[in-house]
Amino acid sequence: MNALAATNRNFRQAARILGLDSKIEKSLLIPFREIKVECTIPKDDGGLVSFVGFRVQHDNSRGPMKGGIRYHPEVDPDEVNALAQLMTWKTAVADIPYGGAKGGIGCTPKELSTSELERLTRVFTQKIHDLIGINTDVPAPDMGTNAQTMAWILDEYSKFHGHSPAIVTGKPIDLGGSLGREAATGRGVVFATEALLAEYGKSIKDMTFAIQGFGNVGSWAAKLIHEKGGKVVAVSDITGGLKNPNGIDIPGLLTHKDTTGKLANFSGGDALDPNDLLVHECDVLIPCALGGVLNRENADHVKAKFVIEAANHPTDPEADEILSKKGVIILPDIYANAGGVTVSYFEWVQNIQGFMWDEDKVNNELKKYMTRSFHNIKNMCQTHNCNLRMGAFTLGVNRVARATLLRGWEA
């Protein structure tokens, strides 16, 4: 089941649990605005090349819309729609004053030079500058984009609107980016894990962890779990996998990966087939890579007692049912990986105030938000007698529906 179908299904189930009016249910599903623009740029060799850029703005009842911009060859309108909608529920669960958006350009970044990427980003910004804004829609990096991309958008947007650091988040620190933003998603995953384990009278230091994906989120989560005394017994990424039942030396592995670019040949563990990571012996499994990795083929063989969804949509609905029957506790993506957008919100707040925080304040506020959200989700689970995924969805959908009704949506 693809991301859009799964998101819609979760939304409809939440709407049913909440007893939403069918008219408002339909209204919440339809995006506020979809934008599609043509971006033609001169290539370095003098020829012209055209790309299609787009932005889906899903809902703005709780505040400006927020979401990433991805540069990827298969930018599928359905997927972007699903991700924009997911951002609406995610920001509501985190209780930050945003709605959801998502966008991108259908291109292959590694086939473009830096100057071509810069021209493309600037043309895209010129085409959408009057449809985004500090109080309208605030983009952020996503697949294939980074802090440099955000710097170009900021510069191009500011030519039209005056200096506007709050127009994008995930910027370089020198241009008003926030301290702690880089580690935010991984750190949020760890705070979420602590909140969940505390419910069961456990803590990170009592548990073993397997982590799939060793990019930004996975490597930060591993580092912080290691620092808190947790044992990371297996990690994998596209280059390979590694296992050590006594716990992997994460700082050593990070140094090894920085030098060689891959996990293979690290002395502190044995090679592991990346496909076996998800069914590896551990207490807590953290998928931090792609969607749909837990499915009906492998769900039955998962040995973890807890699954923390650091990736977007890593568990498909069939796996969800199999794992639930086995008594595995799944902490849903819509909450577990909300650390990134929460610290993006802190960045936006700092830019608007023109007053920057130190890193400790950022991390302490993040912990406060993640812990409070978890307790709000648990309350919804108790009220509606449902699992954590539905607890999170009902919490998010209910907040957006309430805001919509309070604003007077029928007038």
PDB file of C-alpha atoms in Angstrom, residues 218-395:
ATOM      1  CA  GLY A 218      20.171   7.010  12.239  1.00  0.00           C
ATOM      2  CA  SER A 219      23.694   8.154  13.083  1.00  0.00           C
ATOM      3  CA  TRP A 220      22.509  10.828  15.543  1.00  0.00           C
ATOM      4  CA  ALA A 221      20.060   8.397  17.185  1.00  0.00           C
ATOM      5  CA  ALA A 222      22.843   5.786  17.521  1.00  0.00           C
ATOM      6  CA  LYS A 223      25.280   8.326  18.969  1.00  0.00           C
ATOM      7  CA  LEU A 224      22.792   9.612  21.560  1.00  0.00           C
ATOM      8  CA  ILE A 225      21.590   6.101  22.528  1.00  0.00           C
ATOM      9  CA  HIS A 226      25.234   5.070  22.989  1.00  0.00           C
ATOM     10  CA  GLU A 227      25.863   8.147  25.178  1.00  0.00           C
ATOM     11  CA  LYS A 228      22.857   7.243  27.351  1.00  0.00           C
ATOM     12  CA  GLY A 229      24.234   3.741  27.946  1.00  0.00           C
ATOM     13  CA  GLY A 230      22.032   1.876  25.461  1.00  0.00           C
ATOM     14  CA  LYS A 231      23.582  -1.043  23.575  1.00  0.00           C
ATOM     15  CA  VAL A 232      23.421  -0.692  19.774  1.00  0.00           C
ATOM     16  CA  VAL A 233      23.854  -4.306  18.606  1.00  0.00           C
ATOM     17  CA  ALA A 234      23.238  -3.856  14.859  1.00  0.00           C
ATOM     18  CA  VAL A 235      23.263  -1.067  12.252  1.00  0.00           C
ATOM     19  CA  SER A 236      22.892  -1.067   8.476  1.00  0.00           C
ATOM     20  CA  ASP A 237      22.680   1.283   5.509  1.00  0.00           C
ATOM     21  CA  ILE A 238      22.843   0.894   1.723  1.00  0.00           C
ATOM     22  CA  THR A 239      26.588   0.130   1.912  1.00  0.00           C
ATOM     23  CA  GLY A 240      26.179  -2.848   4.254  1.00  0.00           C
ATOM     24  CA  GLY A 241      25.520  -3.890   7.836  1.00  0.00           C
ATOM     25  CA  LEU A 242      27.321  -4.555  11.095  1.00  0.00           C
ATOM     26  CA  LYS A 243      26.486  -6.524  14.236  1.00  0.00           C
ATOM     27  CA  ASN A 244      28.060  -6.993  17.657  1.00  0.00           C
ATOM     28  CA  PRO A 245      26.055  -8.649  20.457  1.00  0.00           C
ATOM     29  CA  ASN A 246      28.165  -6.810  23.059  1.00  0.00           C
ATOM     30  CA  GLY A 247      27.312  -3.421  21.554  1.00  0.00           C
ATOM     31  CA  ILE A 248      28.972  -1.539  18.706  1.00  0.00           C
ATOM     32  CA  ASP A 249      31.461   1.240  19.501  1.00  0.00           C
ATOM     33  CA  ILE A 250      29.376   4.009  17.904  1.00  0.00           C
ATOM     34  CA  PRO A 251      31.922   6.892  18.130  1.00  0.00           C
ATOM     35  CA  GLY A 252      34.473   4.573  16.481  1.00  0.00           C
ATOM     36  CA  LEU A 253      31.993   3.587  13.783  1.00  0.00           C
ATOM     37  CA  LEU A 254      31.116   7.240  13.069  1.00  0.00           C
ATOM     38  CA  THR A 255      34.817   8.043  12.593  1.00  0.00           C
ATOM     39  CA  HIS A 256      35.199   4.974  10.335  1.00  0.00           C
ATOM     40  CA  LYS A 257      32.190   6.014   8.234  1.00  0.00           C
ATOM     41  CA  ASP A 258      33.466   9.600   7.912  1.00  0.00           C
ATOM     42  CA  THR A 259      36.837   8.335   6.653  1.00  0.00           C
ATOM     43  CA  THR A 260      35.737   5.488   4.369  1.00  0.00           C
ATOM     44  CA  GLY A 261      32.176   6.554   3.501  1.00  0.00           C
ATOM     45  CA  LYS A 262      30.750   3.151   4.424  1.00  0.00           C
ATOM     46  CA  LEU A 263      30.041   0.793   7.337  1.00  0.00           C
ATOM     47  CA  ALA A 264      31.915  -2.199   5.857  1.00  0.00           C
ATOM     48  CA  ASN A 265      35.338  -3.340   7.192  1.00  0.00           C
ATOM     49  CA  PHE A 266      34.859  -1.764  10.622  1.00  0.00           C
ATOM     50  CA  SER A 267      36.903  -3.802  13.102  1.00  0.00           C
ATOM     51  CA  GLY A 268      34.395  -3.536  15.966  1.00  0.00           C
ATOM     52  CA  GLY A 269      31.824  -6.008  14.670  1.00  0.00           C
ATOM     53  CA  ASP A 270      30.877  -8.704  12.156  1.00  0.00           C
ATOM     54  CA  ALA A 271      29.344  -8.125   8.748  1.00  0.00           C
ATOM     55  CA  LEU A 272      25.544  -8.337   8.639  1.00  0.00           C
ATOM     56  CA  ASP A 273      23.339  -8.645   5.552  1.00  0.00           C
ATOM     57  CA  PRO A 274      21.337  -5.362   5.557  1.00  0.00           C
ATOM     58  CA  ASN A 275      18.184  -7.389   4.784  1.00  0.00           C
ATOM     59  CA  ASP A 276      18.556  -9.247   8.094  1.00  0.00           C
ATOM     60  CA  LEU A 277      18.748  -6.113  10.232  1.00  0.00           C
ATOM     61  CA  LEU A 278      14.978  -5.776  10.649  1.00  0.00           C
ATOM     62  CA  VAL A 279      14.679  -9.311  12.073  1.00  0.00           C
ATOM     63  CA  HIS A 280      17.851  -9.098  14.177  1.00  0.00           C
ATOM     64  CA  GLU A 281      17.719 -10.024  17.873  1.00  0.00           C
ATOM     65  CA  CYS A 282      17.094  -6.759  19.806  1.00  0.00           C
ATOM     66  CA  ASP A 283      14.663  -5.064  22.199  1.00  0.00           C
ATOM     67  CA  VAL A 284      14.104  -1.908  20.157  1.00  0.00           C
ATOM     68  CA  LEU A 285      14.101  -1.667  16.351  1.00  0.00           C
ATOM     69  CA  ILE A 286      14.513   1.796  14.797  1.00  0.00           C
ATOM     70  CA  PRO A 287      13.933   1.992  11.013  1.00  0.00           C
ATOM     71  CA  CYS A 288      15.456   5.342   9.893  1.00  0.00           C
ATOM     72  CA  ALA A 289      15.605   4.803   6.143  1.00  0.00           C
ATOM     73  CA  LEU A 290      12.893   4.145   3.578  1.00  0.00           C
ATOM     74  CA  GLY A 291       9.144   3.641   3.748  1.00  0.00           C
ATOM     75  CA  GLY A 292       7.485   0.223   3.519  1.00  0.00           C
ATOM     76  CA  VAL A 293      10.430  -1.790   4.894  1.00  0.00           C
ATOM     77  CA  LEU A 294       8.293  -3.745   7.380  1.00  0.00           C
ATOM     78  CA  ASN A 295       5.751  -5.757   5.396  1.00  0.00           C
ATOM     79  CA  ARG A 296       3.865  -9.027   5.493  1.00  0.00           C
ATOM     80  CA  GLU A 297       6.984 -10.966   4.359  1.00  0.00           C
ATOM     81  CA  ASN A 298       9.185 -10.029   7.320  1.00  0.00           C
ATOM     82  CA  ALA A 299       6.839  -8.738  10.061  1.00  0.00           C
ATOM     83  CA  ASP A 300       6.329 -12.163  11.564  1.00  0.00           C
ATOM     84  CA  HIS A 301      10.084 -12.588  12.061  1.00  0.00           C
ATOM     85  CA  VAL A 302      10.670  -9.279  13.877  1.00  0.00           C
ATOM     86  CA  LYS A 303      12.169 -10.032  17.299  1.00  0.00           C
ATOM     87  CA  ALA A 304      12.039  -6.521  18.776  1.00  0.00           C
ATOM     88  CA  LYS A 305       9.472  -5.673  21.451  1.00  0.00           C
ATOM     89  CA  PHE A 306       9.339  -2.004  20.395  1.00  0.00           C
ATOM     90  CA  VAL A 307       9.484  -0.424  16.925  1.00  0.00           C
ATOM     91  CA  ILE A 308      10.285   3.299  16.776  1.00  0.00           C
ATOM     92  CA  GLU A 309       9.340   4.702  13.356  1.00  0.00           C
ATOM     93  CA  ALA A 310      12.083   7.247  12.659  1.00  0.00           C
ATOM     94  CA  ALA A 311      11.509   6.924   8.883  1.00  0.00           C
ATOM     95  CA  ASN A 312       8.274   8.071   7.225  1.00  0.00           C
ATOM     96  CA  HIS A 313       5.807   5.198   6.810  1.00  0.00           C
ATOM     97  CA  PRO A 314       8.259   2.294   7.391  1.00  0.00           C
ATOM     98  CA  THR A 315       5.504  -0.139   8.461  1.00  0.00           C
ATOM     99  CA  ASP A 316       2.839  -1.006   5.939  1.00  0.00           C
ATOM    100  CA  PRO A 317      -0.700  -1.647   7.259  1.00  0.00           C
ATOM    101  CA  GLU A 318      -0.436  -5.452   6.904  1.00  0.00           C
ATOM    102  CA  ALA A 319       2.763  -5.499   8.967  1.00  0.00           C
ATOM    103  CA  ASP A 320       1.030  -3.221  11.460  1.00  0.00           C
ATOM    104  CA  GLU A 321      -1.624  -5.867  12.100  1.00  0.00           C
ATOM    105  CA  ILE A 322       0.865  -8.751  12.297  1.00  0.00           C
ATOM    106  CA  LEU A 323       3.101  -6.873  14.751  1.00  0.00           C
ATOM    107  CA  SER A 324       0.148  -5.752  16.897  1.00  0.00           C
ATOM    108  CA  LYS A 325      -1.047  -9.377  17.183  1.00  0.00           C
ATOM    109  CA  LYS A 326       2.453 -10.347  18.343  1.00  0.00           C
ATOM    110  CA  GLY A 327       2.260  -7.637  21.027  1.00  0.00           C
ATOM    111  CA  VAL A 328       4.975  -5.459  19.481  1.00  0.00           C
ATOM    112  CA  ILE A 329       4.554  -1.787  20.483  1.00  0.00           C
ATOM    113  CA  ILE A 330       4.896   0.601  17.505  1.00  0.00           C
ATOM    114  CA  LEU A 331       5.661   4.267  18.111  1.00  0.00           C
ATOM    115  CA  PRO A 332       4.252   5.964  14.978  1.00  0.00           C
ATOM    116  CA  ASP A 333       6.319   8.113  12.582  1.00  0.00           C
ATOM    117  CA  ILE A 334       3.860  11.006  12.841  1.00  0.00           C
ATOM    118  CA  TYR A 335       5.117  11.453  16.417  1.00  0.00           C
ATOM    119  CA  ALA A 336       8.506   9.688  16.560  1.00  0.00           C
ATOM    120  CA  ASN A 337      10.236  11.745  13.874  1.00  0.00           C
ATOM    121  CA  ALA A 338       8.621  15.112  14.686  1.00  0.00           C
ATOM    122  CA  GLY A 339      11.823  16.418  16.320  1.00  0.00           C
ATOM    123  CA  GLY A 340      12.961  17.895  13.006  1.00  0.00           C
ATOM    124  CA  VAL A 341       9.876  20.005  12.385  1.00  0.00           C
ATOM    125  CA  THR A 342       9.746  21.013  16.059  1.00  0.00           C
ATOM    126  CA  VAL A 343      13.254  22.494  15.946  1.00  0.00           C
ATOM    127  CA  SER A 344      12.382  24.051  12.550  1.00  0.00           C
ATOM    128  CA  TYR A 345       9.603  25.829  14.434  1.00  0.00           C
ATOM    129  CA  PHE A 346      12.140  26.984  17.044  1.00  0.00           C
ATOM    130  CA  GLU A 347      14.336  28.304  14.188  1.00  0.00           C
ATOM    131  CA  TRP A 348      11.393  30.248  12.723  1.00  0.00           C
ATOM    132  CA  VAL A 349      10.528  31.673  16.161  1.00  0.00           C
ATOM    133  CA  GLN A 350      14.155  32.799  16.689  1.00  0.00           C
ATOM    134  CA  ASN A 351      14.236  34.444  13.241  1.00  0.00           C
ATOM    135  CA  ILE A 352      10.967  36.312  13.841  1.00  0.00           C
ATOM    136  CA  GLN A 353      12.182  37.542  17.227  1.00  0.00           C
ATOM    137  CA  GLY A 354      15.635  38.329  15.863  1.00  0.00           C
ATOM    138  CA  PHE A 355      16.992  36.623  18.969  1.00  0.00           C
ATOM    139  CA  MET A 356      18.906  33.342  18.815  1.00  0.00           C
ATOM    140  CA  TRP A 357      18.961  30.641  21.520  1.00  0.00           C
ATOM    141  CA  ASP A 358      21.892  28.582  22.758  1.00  0.00           C
ATOM    142  CA  GLU A 359      21.921  24.876  21.983  1.00  0.00           C
ATOM    143  CA  ASP A 360      20.946  23.765  25.494  1.00  0.00           C
ATOM    144  CA  LYS A 361      17.745  25.814  25.300  1.00  0.00           C
ATOM    145  CA  VAL A 362      16.891  24.262  21.916  1.00  0.00           C
ATOM    146  CA  ASN A 363      17.431  20.717  23.235  1.00  0.00           C
ATOM    147  CA  ASN A 364      15.549  21.344  26.498  1.00  0.00           C
ATOM    148  CA  GLU A 365      12.558  22.818  24.662  1.00  0.00           C
ATOM    149  CA  LEU A 366      12.596  19.873  22.236  1.00  0.00           C
ATOM    150  CA  LYS A 367      12.513  17.412  25.137  1.00  0.00           C
ATOM    151  CA  LYS A 368       9.590  19.309  26.677  1.00  0.00           C
ATOM    152  CA  TYR A 369       7.589  19.199  23.414  1.00  0.00           C
ATOM    153  CA  MET A 370       8.337  15.523  22.675  1.00  0.00           C
ATOM    154  CA  THR A 371       7.482  14.410  26.230  1.00  0.00           C
ATOM    155  CA  ARG A 372       4.273  16.448  26.370  1.00  0.00           C
ATOM    156  CA  SER A 373       3.118  15.116  22.983  1.00  0.00           C
ATOM    157  CA  PHE A 374       3.658  11.543  24.143  1.00  0.00           C
ATOM    158  CA  HIS A 375       1.408  12.081  27.173  1.00  0.00           C
ATOM    159  CA  ASN A 376      -1.240  13.732  24.981  1.00  0.00           C
ATOM    160  CA  ILE A 377      -1.141  10.683  22.663  1.00  0.00           C
ATOM    161  CA  LYS A 378      -1.468   8.298  25.634  1.00  0.00           C
ATOM    162  CA  ASN A 379      -4.524  10.245  26.829  1.00  0.00           C
ATOM    163  CA  MET A 380      -6.135   9.822  23.390  1.00  0.00           C
ATOM    164  CA  CYS A 381      -5.325   6.074  23.491  1.00  0.00           C
ATOM    165  CA  GLN A 382      -7.115   5.780  26.829  1.00  0.00           C
ATOM    166  CA  THR A 383     -10.092   7.909  25.763  1.00  0.00           C
ATOM    167  CA  HIS A 384     -10.670   5.995  22.517  1.00  0.00           C
ATOM    168  CA  ASN A 385      -9.220   2.625  23.549  1.00  0.00           C
ATOM    169  CA  CYS A 386      -6.843   2.493  20.575  1.00  0.00           C
ATOM    170  CA  ASN A 387      -3.158   1.852  19.755  1.00  0.00           C
ATOM    171  CA  LEU A 388      -0.453   4.526  19.630  1.00  0.00           C
ATOM    172  CA  ARG A 389      -0.820   5.141  15.885  1.00  0.00           C
ATOM    173  CA  MET A 390      -4.527   5.874  16.206  1.00  0.00           C
ATOM    174  CA  GLY A 391      -3.862   7.823  19.408  1.00  0.00           C
ATOM    175  CA  ALA A 392      -1.515  10.091  17.450  1.00  0.00           C
ATOM    176  CA  PHE A 393      -3.816  10.384  14.420  1.00  0.00           C
ATOM    177  CA  THR A 394      -6.907  11.161  16.502  1.00  0.00           C
ATOM    178  CA  LEU A 395      -4.914  13.770  18.456  1.00  0.00           C
TER     179      LEU A 395
END
